[in-house]
Coordinates of C-alpha atoms in Angstrom, one line a residue:
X1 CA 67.9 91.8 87.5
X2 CA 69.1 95.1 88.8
X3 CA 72.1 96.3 87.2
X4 CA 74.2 99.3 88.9
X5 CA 77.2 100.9 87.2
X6 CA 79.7 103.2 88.1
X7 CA 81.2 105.7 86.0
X8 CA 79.7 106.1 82.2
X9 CA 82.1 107.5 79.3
X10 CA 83.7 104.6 77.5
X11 CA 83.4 101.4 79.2
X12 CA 80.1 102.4 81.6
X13 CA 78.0 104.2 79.0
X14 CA 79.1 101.2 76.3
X15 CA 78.2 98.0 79.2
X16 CA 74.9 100.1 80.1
X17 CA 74.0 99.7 76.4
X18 CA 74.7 96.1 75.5
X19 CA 73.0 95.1 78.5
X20 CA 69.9 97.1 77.8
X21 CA 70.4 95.1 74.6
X22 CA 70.5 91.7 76.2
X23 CA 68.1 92.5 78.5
X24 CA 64.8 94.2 77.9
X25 CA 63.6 93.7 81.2
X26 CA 66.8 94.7 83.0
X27 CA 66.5 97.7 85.7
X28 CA 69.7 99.9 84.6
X29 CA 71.3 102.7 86.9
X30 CA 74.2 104.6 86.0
X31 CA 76.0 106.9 88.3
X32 CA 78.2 109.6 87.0
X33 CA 80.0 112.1 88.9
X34 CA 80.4 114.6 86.3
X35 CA 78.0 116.5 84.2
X36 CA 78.4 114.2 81.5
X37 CA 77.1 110.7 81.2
X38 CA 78.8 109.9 77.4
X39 CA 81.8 112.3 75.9
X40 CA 84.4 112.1 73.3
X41 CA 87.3 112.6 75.7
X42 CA 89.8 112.1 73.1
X43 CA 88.4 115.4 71.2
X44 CA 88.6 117.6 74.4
X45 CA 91.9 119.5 73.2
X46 CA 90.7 120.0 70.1
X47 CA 87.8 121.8 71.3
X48 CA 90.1 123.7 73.4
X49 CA 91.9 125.1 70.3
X50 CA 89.0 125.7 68.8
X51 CA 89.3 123.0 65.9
X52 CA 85.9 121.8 67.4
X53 CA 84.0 124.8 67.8
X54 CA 80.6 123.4 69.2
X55 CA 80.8 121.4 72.6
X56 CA 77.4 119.5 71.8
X57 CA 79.6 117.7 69.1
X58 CA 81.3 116.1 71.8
X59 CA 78.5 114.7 73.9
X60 CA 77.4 111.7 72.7
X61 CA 75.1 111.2 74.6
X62 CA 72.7 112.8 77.7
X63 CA 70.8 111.4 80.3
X64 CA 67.6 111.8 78.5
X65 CA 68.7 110.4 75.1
X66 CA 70.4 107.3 77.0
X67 CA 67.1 107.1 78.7
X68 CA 64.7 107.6 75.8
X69 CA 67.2 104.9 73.4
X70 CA 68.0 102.5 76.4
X71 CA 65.0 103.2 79.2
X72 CA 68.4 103.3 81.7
X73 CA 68.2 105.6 84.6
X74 CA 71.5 107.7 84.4
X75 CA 71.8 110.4 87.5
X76 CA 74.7 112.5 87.0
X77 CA 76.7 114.8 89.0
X78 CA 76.5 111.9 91.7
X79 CA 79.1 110.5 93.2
X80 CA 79.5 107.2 94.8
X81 CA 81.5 107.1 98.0
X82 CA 81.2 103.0 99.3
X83 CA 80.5 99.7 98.4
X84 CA 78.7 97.5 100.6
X85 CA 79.5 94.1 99.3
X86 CA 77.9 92.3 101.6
X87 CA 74.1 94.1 101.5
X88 CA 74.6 94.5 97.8
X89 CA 74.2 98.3 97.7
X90 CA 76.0 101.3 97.2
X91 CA 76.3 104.6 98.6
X92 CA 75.6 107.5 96.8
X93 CA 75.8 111.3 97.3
X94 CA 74.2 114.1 94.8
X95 CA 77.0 116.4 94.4
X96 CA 75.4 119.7 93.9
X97 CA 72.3 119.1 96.7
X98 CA 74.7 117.0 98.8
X99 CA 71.3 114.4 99.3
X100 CA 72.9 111.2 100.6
X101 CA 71.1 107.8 99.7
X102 CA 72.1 104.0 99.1
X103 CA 70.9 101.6 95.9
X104 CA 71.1 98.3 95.9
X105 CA 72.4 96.3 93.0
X106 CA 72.6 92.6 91.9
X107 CA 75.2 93.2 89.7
X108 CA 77.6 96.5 89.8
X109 CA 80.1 97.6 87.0
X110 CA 83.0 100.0 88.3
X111 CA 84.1 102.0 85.3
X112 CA 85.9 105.1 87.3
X113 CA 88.7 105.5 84.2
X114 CA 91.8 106.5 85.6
X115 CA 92.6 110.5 86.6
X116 CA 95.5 112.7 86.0
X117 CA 98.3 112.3 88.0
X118 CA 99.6 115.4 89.6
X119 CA 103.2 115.1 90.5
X120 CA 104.7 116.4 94.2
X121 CA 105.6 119.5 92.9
X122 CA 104.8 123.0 94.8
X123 CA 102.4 125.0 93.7
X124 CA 100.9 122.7 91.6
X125 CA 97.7 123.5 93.2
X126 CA 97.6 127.0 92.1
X127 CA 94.7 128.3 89.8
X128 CA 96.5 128.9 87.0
X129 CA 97.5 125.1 86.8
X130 CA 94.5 121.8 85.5
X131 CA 94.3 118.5 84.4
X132 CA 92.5 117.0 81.5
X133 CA 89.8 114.2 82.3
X134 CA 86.1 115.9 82.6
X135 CA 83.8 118.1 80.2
X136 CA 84.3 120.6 83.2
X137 CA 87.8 120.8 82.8
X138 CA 87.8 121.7 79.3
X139 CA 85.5 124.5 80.0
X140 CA 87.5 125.8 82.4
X141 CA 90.5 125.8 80.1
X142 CA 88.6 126.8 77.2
X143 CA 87.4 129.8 78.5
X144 CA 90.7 131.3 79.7
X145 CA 92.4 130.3 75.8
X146 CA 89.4 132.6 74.4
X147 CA 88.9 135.1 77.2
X148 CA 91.9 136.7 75.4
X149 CA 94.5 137.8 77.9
X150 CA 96.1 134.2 78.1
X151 CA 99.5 134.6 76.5
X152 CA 101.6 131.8 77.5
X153 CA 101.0 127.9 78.2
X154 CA 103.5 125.4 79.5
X155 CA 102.3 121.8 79.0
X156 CA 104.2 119.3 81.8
X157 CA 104.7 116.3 80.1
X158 CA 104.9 114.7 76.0
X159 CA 102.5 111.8 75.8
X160 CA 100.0 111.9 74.2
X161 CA 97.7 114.1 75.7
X162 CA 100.8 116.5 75.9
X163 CA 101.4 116.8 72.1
X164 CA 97.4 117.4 71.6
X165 CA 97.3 120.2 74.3
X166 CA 100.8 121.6 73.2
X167 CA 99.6 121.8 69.6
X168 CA 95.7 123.1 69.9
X169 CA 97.1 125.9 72.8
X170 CA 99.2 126.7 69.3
X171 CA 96.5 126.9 67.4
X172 CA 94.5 129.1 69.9
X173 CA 97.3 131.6 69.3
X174 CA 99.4 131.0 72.7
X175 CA 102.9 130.7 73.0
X176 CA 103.4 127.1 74.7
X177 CA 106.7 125.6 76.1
X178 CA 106.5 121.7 76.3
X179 CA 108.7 120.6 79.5
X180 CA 109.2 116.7 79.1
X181 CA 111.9 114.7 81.8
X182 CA 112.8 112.4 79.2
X183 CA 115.1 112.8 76.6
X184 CA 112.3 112.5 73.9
X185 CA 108.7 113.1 73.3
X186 CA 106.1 110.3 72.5
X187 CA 107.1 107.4 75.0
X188 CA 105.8 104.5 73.8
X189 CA 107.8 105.5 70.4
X190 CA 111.4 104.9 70.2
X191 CA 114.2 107.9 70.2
X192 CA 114.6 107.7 66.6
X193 CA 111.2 107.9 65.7
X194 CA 109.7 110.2 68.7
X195 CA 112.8 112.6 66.8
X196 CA 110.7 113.4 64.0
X197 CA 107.7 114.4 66.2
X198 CA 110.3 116.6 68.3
X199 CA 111.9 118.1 65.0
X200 CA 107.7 119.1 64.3
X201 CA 107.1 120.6 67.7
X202 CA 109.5 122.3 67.2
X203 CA 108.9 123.8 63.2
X204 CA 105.6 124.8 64.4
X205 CA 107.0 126.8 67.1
X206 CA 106.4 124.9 70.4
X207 CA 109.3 125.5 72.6
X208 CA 110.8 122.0 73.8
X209 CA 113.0 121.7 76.9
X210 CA 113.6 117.8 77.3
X211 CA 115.5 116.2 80.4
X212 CA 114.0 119.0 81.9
X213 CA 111.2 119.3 84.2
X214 CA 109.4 121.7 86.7
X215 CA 110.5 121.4 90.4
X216 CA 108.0 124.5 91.2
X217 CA 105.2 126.6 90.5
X218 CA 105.1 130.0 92.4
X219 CA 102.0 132.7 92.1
X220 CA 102.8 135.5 90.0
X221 CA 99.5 137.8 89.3
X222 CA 97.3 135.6 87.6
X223 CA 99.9 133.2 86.2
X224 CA 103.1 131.7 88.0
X225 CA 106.1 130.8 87.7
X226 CA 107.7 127.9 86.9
X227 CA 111.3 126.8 88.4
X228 CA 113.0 124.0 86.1
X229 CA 115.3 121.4 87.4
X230 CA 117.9 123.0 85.0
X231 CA 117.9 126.0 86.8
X232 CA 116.0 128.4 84.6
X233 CA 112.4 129.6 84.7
X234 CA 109.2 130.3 82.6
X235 CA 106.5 132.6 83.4
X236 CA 102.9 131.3 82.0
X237 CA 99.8 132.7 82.3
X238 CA 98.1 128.5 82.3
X239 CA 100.0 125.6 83.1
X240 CA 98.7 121.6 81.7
X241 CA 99.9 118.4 83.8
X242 CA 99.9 115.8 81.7
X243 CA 102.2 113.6 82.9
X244 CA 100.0 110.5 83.0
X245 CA 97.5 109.1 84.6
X246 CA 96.6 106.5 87.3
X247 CA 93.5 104.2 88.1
X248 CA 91.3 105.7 90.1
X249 CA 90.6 102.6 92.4
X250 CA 89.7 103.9 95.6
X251 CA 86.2 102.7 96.1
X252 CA 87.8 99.5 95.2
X253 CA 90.2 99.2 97.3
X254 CA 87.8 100.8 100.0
X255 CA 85.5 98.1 99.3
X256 CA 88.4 95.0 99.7
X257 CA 88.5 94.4 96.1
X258 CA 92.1 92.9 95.2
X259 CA 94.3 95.4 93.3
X260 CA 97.8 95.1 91.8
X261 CA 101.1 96.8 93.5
X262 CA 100.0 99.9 90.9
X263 CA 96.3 100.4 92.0
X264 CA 94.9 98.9 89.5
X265 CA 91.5 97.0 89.7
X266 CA 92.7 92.8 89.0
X267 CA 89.9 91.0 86.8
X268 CA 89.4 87.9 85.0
X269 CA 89.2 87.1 81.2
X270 CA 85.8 87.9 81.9
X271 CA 86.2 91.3 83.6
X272 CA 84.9 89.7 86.9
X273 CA 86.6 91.6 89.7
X274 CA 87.4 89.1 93.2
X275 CA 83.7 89.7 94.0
X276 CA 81.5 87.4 92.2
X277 CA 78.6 90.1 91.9
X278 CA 81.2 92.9 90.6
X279 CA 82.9 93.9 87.4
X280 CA 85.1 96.2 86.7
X281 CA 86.4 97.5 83.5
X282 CA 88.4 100.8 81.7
X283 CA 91.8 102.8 82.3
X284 CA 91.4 101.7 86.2
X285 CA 91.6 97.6 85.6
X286 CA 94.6 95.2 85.1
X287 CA 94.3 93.6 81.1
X288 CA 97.0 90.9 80.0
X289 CA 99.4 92.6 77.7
X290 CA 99.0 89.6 74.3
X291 CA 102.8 89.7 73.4
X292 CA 103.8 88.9 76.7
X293 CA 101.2 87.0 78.6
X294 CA 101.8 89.4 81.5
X295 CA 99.7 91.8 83.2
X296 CA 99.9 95.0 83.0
X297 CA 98.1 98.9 82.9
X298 CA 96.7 100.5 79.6
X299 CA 94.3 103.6 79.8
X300 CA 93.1 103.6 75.7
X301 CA 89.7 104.3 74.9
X302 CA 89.5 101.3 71.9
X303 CA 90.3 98.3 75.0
X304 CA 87.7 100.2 77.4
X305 CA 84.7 100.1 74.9
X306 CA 85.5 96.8 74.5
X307 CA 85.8 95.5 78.4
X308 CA 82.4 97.5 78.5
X309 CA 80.4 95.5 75.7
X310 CA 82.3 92.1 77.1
X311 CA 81.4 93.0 80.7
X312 CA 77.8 93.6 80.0
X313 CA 77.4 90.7 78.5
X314 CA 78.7 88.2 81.2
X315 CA 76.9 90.5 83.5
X316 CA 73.7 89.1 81.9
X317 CA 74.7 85.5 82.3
X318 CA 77.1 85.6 79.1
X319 CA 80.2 83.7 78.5
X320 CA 82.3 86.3 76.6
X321 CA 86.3 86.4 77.4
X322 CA 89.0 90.1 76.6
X323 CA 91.7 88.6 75.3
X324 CA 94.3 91.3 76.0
X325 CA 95.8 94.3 74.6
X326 CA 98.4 95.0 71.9
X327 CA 98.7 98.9 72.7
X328 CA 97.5 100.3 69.2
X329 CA 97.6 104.2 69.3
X330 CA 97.9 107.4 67.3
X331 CA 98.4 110.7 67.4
X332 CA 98.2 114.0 65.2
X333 CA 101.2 116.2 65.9
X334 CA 100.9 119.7 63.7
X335 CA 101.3 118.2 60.0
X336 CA 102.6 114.7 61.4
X337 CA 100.6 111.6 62.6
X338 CA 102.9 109.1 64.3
X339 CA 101.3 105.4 64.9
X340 CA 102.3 102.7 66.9
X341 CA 101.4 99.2 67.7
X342 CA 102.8 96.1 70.0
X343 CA 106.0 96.1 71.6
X344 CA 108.3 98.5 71.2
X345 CA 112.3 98.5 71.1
X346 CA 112.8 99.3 75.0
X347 CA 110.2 96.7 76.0
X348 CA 111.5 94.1 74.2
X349 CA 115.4 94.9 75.8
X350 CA 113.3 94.9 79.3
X351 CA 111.6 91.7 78.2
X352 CA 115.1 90.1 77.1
X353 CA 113.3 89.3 73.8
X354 CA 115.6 88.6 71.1
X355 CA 114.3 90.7 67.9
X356 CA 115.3 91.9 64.5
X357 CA 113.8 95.3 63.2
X358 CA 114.1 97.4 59.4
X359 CA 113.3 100.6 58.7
X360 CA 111.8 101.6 55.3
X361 CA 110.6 104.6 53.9
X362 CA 107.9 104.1 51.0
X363 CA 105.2 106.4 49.5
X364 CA 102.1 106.3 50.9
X365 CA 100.6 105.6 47.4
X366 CA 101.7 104.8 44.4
X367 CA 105.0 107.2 43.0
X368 CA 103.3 108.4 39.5
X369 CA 100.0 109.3 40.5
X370 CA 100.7 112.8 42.3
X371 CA 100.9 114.0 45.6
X372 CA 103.0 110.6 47.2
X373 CA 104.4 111.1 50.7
X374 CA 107.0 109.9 52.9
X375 CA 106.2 107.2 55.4
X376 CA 108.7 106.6 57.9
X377 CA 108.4 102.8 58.9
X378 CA 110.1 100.9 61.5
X379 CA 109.2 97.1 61.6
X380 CA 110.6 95.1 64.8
X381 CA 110.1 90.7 64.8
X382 CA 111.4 88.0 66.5
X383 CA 113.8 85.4 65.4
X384 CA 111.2 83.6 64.5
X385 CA 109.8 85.9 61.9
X386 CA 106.4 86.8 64.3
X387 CA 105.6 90.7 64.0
X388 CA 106.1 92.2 67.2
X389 CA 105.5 96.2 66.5
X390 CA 105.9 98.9 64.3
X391 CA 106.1 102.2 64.5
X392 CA 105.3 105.0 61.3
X393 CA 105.4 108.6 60.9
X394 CA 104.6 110.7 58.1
X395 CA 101.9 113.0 56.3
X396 CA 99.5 110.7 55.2
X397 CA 98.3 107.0 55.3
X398 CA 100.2 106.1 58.7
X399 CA 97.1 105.0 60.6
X400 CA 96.3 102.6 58.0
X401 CA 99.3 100.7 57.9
X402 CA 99.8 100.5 61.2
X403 CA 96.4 98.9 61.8
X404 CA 96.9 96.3 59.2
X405 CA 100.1 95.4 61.5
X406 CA 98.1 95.2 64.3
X407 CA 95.9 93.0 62.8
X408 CA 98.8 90.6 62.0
X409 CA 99.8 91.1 65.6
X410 CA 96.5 90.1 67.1
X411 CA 96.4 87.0 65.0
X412 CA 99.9 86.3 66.2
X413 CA 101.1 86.5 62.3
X414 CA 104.1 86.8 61.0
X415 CA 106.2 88.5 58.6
X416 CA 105.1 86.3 55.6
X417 CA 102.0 87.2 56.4
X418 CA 102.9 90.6 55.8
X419 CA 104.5 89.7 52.5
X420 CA 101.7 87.9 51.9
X421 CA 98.6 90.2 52.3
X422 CA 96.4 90.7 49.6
X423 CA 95.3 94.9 50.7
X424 CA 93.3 97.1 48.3
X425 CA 94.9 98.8 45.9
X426 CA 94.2 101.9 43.6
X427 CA 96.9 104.4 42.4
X428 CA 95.4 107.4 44.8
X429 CA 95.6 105.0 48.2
X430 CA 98.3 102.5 47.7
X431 CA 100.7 100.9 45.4
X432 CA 100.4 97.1 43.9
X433 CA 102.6 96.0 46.8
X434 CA 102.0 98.1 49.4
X435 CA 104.4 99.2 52.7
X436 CA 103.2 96.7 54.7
X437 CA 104.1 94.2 52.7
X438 CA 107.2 95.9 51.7
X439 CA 108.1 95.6 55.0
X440 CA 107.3 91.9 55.2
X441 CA 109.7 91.6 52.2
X442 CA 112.5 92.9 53.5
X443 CA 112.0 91.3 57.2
X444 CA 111.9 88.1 55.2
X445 CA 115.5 89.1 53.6
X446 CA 117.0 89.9 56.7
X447 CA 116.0 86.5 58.4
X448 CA 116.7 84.5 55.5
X449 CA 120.5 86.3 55.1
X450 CA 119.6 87.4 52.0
X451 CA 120.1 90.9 53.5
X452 CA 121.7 91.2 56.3
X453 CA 121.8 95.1 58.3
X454 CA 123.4 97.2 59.9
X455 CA 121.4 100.3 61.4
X456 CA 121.7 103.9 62.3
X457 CA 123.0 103.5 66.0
X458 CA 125.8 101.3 64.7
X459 CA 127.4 104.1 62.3
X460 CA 128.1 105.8 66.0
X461 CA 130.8 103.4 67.6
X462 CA 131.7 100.9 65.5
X463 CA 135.3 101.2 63.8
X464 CA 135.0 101.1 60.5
X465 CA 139.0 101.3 59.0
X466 CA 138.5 97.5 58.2
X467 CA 134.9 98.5 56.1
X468 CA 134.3 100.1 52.8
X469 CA 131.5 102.4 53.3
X470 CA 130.1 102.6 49.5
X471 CA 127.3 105.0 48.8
X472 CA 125.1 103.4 45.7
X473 CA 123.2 106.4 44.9
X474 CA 123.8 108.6 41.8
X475 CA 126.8 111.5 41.7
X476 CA 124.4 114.3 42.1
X477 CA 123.4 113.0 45.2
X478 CA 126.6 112.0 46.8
X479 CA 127.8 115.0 46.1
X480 CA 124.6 117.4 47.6
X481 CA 125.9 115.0 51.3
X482 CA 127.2 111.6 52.3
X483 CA 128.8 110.0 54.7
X484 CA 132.1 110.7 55.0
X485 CA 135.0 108.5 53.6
X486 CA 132.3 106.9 51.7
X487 CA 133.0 105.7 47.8
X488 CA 130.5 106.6 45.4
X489 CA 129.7 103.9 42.7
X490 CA 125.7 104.8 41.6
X491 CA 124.0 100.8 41.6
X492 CA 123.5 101.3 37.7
X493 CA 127.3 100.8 37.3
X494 CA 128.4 98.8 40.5
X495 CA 128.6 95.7 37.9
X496 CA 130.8 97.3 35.4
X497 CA 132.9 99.2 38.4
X498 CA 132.9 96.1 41.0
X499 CA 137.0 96.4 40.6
X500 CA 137.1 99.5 42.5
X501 CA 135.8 98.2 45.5
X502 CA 138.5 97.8 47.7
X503 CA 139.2 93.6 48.3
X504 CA 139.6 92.1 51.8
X505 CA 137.4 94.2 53.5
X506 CA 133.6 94.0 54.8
X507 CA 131.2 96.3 52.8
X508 CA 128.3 98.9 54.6
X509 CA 126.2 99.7 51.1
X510 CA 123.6 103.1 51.2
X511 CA 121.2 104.6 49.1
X512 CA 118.4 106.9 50.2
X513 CA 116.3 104.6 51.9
X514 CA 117.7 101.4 51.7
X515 CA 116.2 99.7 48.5
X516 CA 119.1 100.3 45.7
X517 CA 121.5 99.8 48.9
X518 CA 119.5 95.9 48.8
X519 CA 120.1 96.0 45.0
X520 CA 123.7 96.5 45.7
X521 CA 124.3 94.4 48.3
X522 CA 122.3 91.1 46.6
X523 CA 125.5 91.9 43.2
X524 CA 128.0 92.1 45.7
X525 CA 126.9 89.0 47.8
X526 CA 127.5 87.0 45.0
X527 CA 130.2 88.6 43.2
X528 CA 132.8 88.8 45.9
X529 CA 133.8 87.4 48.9
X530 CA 132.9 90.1 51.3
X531 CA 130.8 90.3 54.2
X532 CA 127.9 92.9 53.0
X533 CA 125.6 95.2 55.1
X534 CA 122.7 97.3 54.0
X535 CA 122.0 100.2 55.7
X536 CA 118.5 99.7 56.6
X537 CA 116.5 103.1 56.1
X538 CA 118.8 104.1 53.9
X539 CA 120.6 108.0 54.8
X540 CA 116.8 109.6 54.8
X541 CA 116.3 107.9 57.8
X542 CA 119.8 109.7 59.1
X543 CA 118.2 112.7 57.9
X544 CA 114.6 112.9 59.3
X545 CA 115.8 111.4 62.4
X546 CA 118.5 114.4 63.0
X547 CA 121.2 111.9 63.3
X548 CA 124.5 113.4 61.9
X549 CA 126.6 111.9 59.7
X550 CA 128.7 114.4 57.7
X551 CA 131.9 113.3 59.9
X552 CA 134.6 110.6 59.2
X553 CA 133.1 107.4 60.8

């Protein structure tokens, strides 16, 4: 059996691996267009600002190690330009001798990953402005950072690859501007929490323009200019698109294979692409999105590894099935790493999903042994108590809570399962009960009615002259800020001082972050009559979110 695949990196190099593993016998070719058959394209900014120093560290692999590990034939800097579907071949054309050739194949394995997508803006063809997908490309921008007369740096866009570029161009010693069209950085976070990562940015001295963008880039030396929709301008000696990406179907779609209405490849369960002798898999195929049972786009590196290994494997008469994606992901911004997984608030809204969500704002491990930090937590689940996302920022052990979550999720758990975990625990790493199932706890309150919230949004609009806003936490605290027109009874003596809450009126309790706020809310549930509402996240979460709240509400 001849094997032929497409494009290595994630899911090529990973599918060209398993099936030398399957198959001793197997005849392997890989064509790569690049340099580079097997890179760690999630560490290219960071070799750019020079927190990776040597770029050997980010190969993986060569065309002679993947031939003397897995005897596959890997020709790089070769490109190819058609599918025959019919004959079973492939064309192919060497790049730098521009030697044309076809191959035949009995089964072929597109893995082209998606590229950058460059919006229709003028000038954005000018030297001074690149993209971020190949080895090359971070050479190219590597060696203007170090050659020592790059001053300035505008990154278009805050994703992911935005935030990385914005902060390692920092590092290098440039001055960068981040220009982002929304109204907040991080999109697949919501405002509140993407706030945080903004209020960083920022601290670390990246200047942030959002609902702004660049209309035009205009030659200026070696540099350019570049003209902002708000009508100023920035002069930058390099500019960064990273505004997305998009699947980079062509020879699909040149070779009749059925795409969806956004150019992505379609394939089965079993990565099996309309043609019975092709597979596809990576940032450029359609996966079913788990929470919804749609279909739908997601360029991550974890999902394409895995299409790659489950492609291979039905590719050498296997029966394995992807299940779908949750859209786990994480980031380092400056001191900050922000984590995400499922669904988050503006999905579910577009979904018509009707959902619950707490904040919470624990330590990352236990509060006497030294050194605790902040997490910032946001849990959102359904009516029916199943886990749906969650989102956490802070210092230290984000990316390990939200993978638990995501394990719930991808077991379609709920939030007593969350209550319910049984995770390690040591006083340097955790606490007895840790945030995720602290979360769990006080999802289960809400559901049950045992605690029922109001959150930071609804201190905005809502009219609160029929609502005694009574802040629980201790005098010193009320008095260093609170919300305005607030009472101050500390939770210690809410029992002894019940009489001064005012009668006939609905109660919004606060504390810091929400858990002496539940203390006081459970007394006054069953001491008076009232209608009570904890503030979920407590003021902190008014604080590190920027919202103000030192006005009569």
């Amino acid at each position: 059996m001849k094997y032929v695949i497409v494009g290595g990196v994630a899911g090529g190099a990973s599918a060209a691996a398993r099936i030398r593993r399957l198959d001793e016998q197997a005849e392997i070719v890989v064509f790569e267009r690049t340099g580079a058959v097997s890179y760690a394209n999630c560490g290219m900014p960071y070799f750019i600002g020079g927190v990776i120093d040597d770029p050997e560290e980010l190969l993986l692999q060569t065309p002679e190690s993947f031939y003397e590990r897995f005897r596959a034939d890997v020709r790089v800097h070769t490109e190819v330009t058609a599918v025959d579907r019919a004959a079973h071949t492939v064309s192919v054309r060497e790049l730098l001798s521009g030697k044309e050739y076809t191959e035949s194949y009995d089964k072929l394995l597109l893995s082209p990953g998606a590229k950058p997508f460059v919006p229709p803006i003028p000038g954005a063809d000018l030297p001074c402005v690149f993209g971020l997908r190949t080895m090359e490309d971070t050479f190219r921008i590597r060696d203007i950072v170090v050659a020592g007369n790059c001053k300035n740096a505008v990154v278009i866009g805050g994703g992911f690859v935005g935030l990385e570029m914005a902060e390692n161009l920092k590092t290098a010693g440039l001055k960068v501007t981040l220009v982002e069209a929304m109204d907040q950085v991080m999109p697949p976070m919501d405002p509140e929490m993407a706030g945080m990562l903004a209020a960083e940015l920022t601290a670390n001295g990246i200047e942030l323009l959002l609902s702004n963008s660049v209309k035009a880039l205009k030659e200026d030396g070696d540099g350019c200019i570049a003209e902002l929709s708000d009508g100023g301008s920035l002069r930058t000696d390099v500019v960064i698109m990273a505004v997305g990406v998009r699947p980079d179907s062509t020879l699909a779609k040149d070779a009749g294979l059925e795409l969806n209405a956004r150019g992505g490849i379609v394939v089965d369960e079993k990565m099996l692409t309309s043609d019975p002798d092709i597979y596809a898999t990576g940032d450029a195929v359609e996966v079913r999105m788990r929470l919804t049972g749609k279909q739908g786009m997601l360029p991550l590196a974890g999902p394409a590894n895995k299409q790659g290994r489950i492609a291979a494997a039905n590719m050498a008469g296997g029966n394995e099935v992807f299940r779908g994606v949750i859209g786990s992901s994480v980031a380092k911004v400056f001191g900050l790493t922000a984590a995400c997984t499922g669904m988050n608030e503006k999905q579910l809204k577009a979904e018509g999903t009707e959902y619950e969500k707490v904040y919470l704002s624990p330590s990352h491990h236990a509060g006497y042994y030294p050194g605790g930090l902040p997490l910032t937590m946001k849990l959102l689940f359904g009516k029916d108590g199943r886990v749906l996302g969650c989102q956490c920022v802070g210092e230290a052990g984000v990316d390990k809570r939200v993978d638990v979550v995501a394990s719930v999720i991808m077991m379609n758990g709920t939030v007593d399962d969350l209550a319910e975990l049984e995770l390690c625990y040591a006083p340097p790493y955790s606490s007895a009960k840790d945030p995720v199932n602290y979360a769990g706890f006080i999802a289960q309150n809400v559901l049950s009615g045992r605690s029922p919230v109001m959150h930071w949004h609804d201190l905005k609009n809502f009219d609160f002259r029929n609502m005694t806003l009574l802040d629980v936490r201790t005098d010193e605290e009320y008095a260093e800020g609170h919300i305005k027109g607030s009472l101050n009874i500390p939770v210690d003596e809410l029992r002894e001082r019940i009489a001064e809450v005012p009668a006939g009126k609905d109660i919004l309790v606060y504390c810091k972050v929400g858990l002496r706020g539940y203390l006081a809310q459970r007394i006054l549930m069953q001491r008076t009559d009232a209608k009570v509402f904890n503030l979920s996240g407590g003021i902190r979460l008014l604080n590190v979110c920027g919202i103000p709240y030192d006005k009569e509400v």
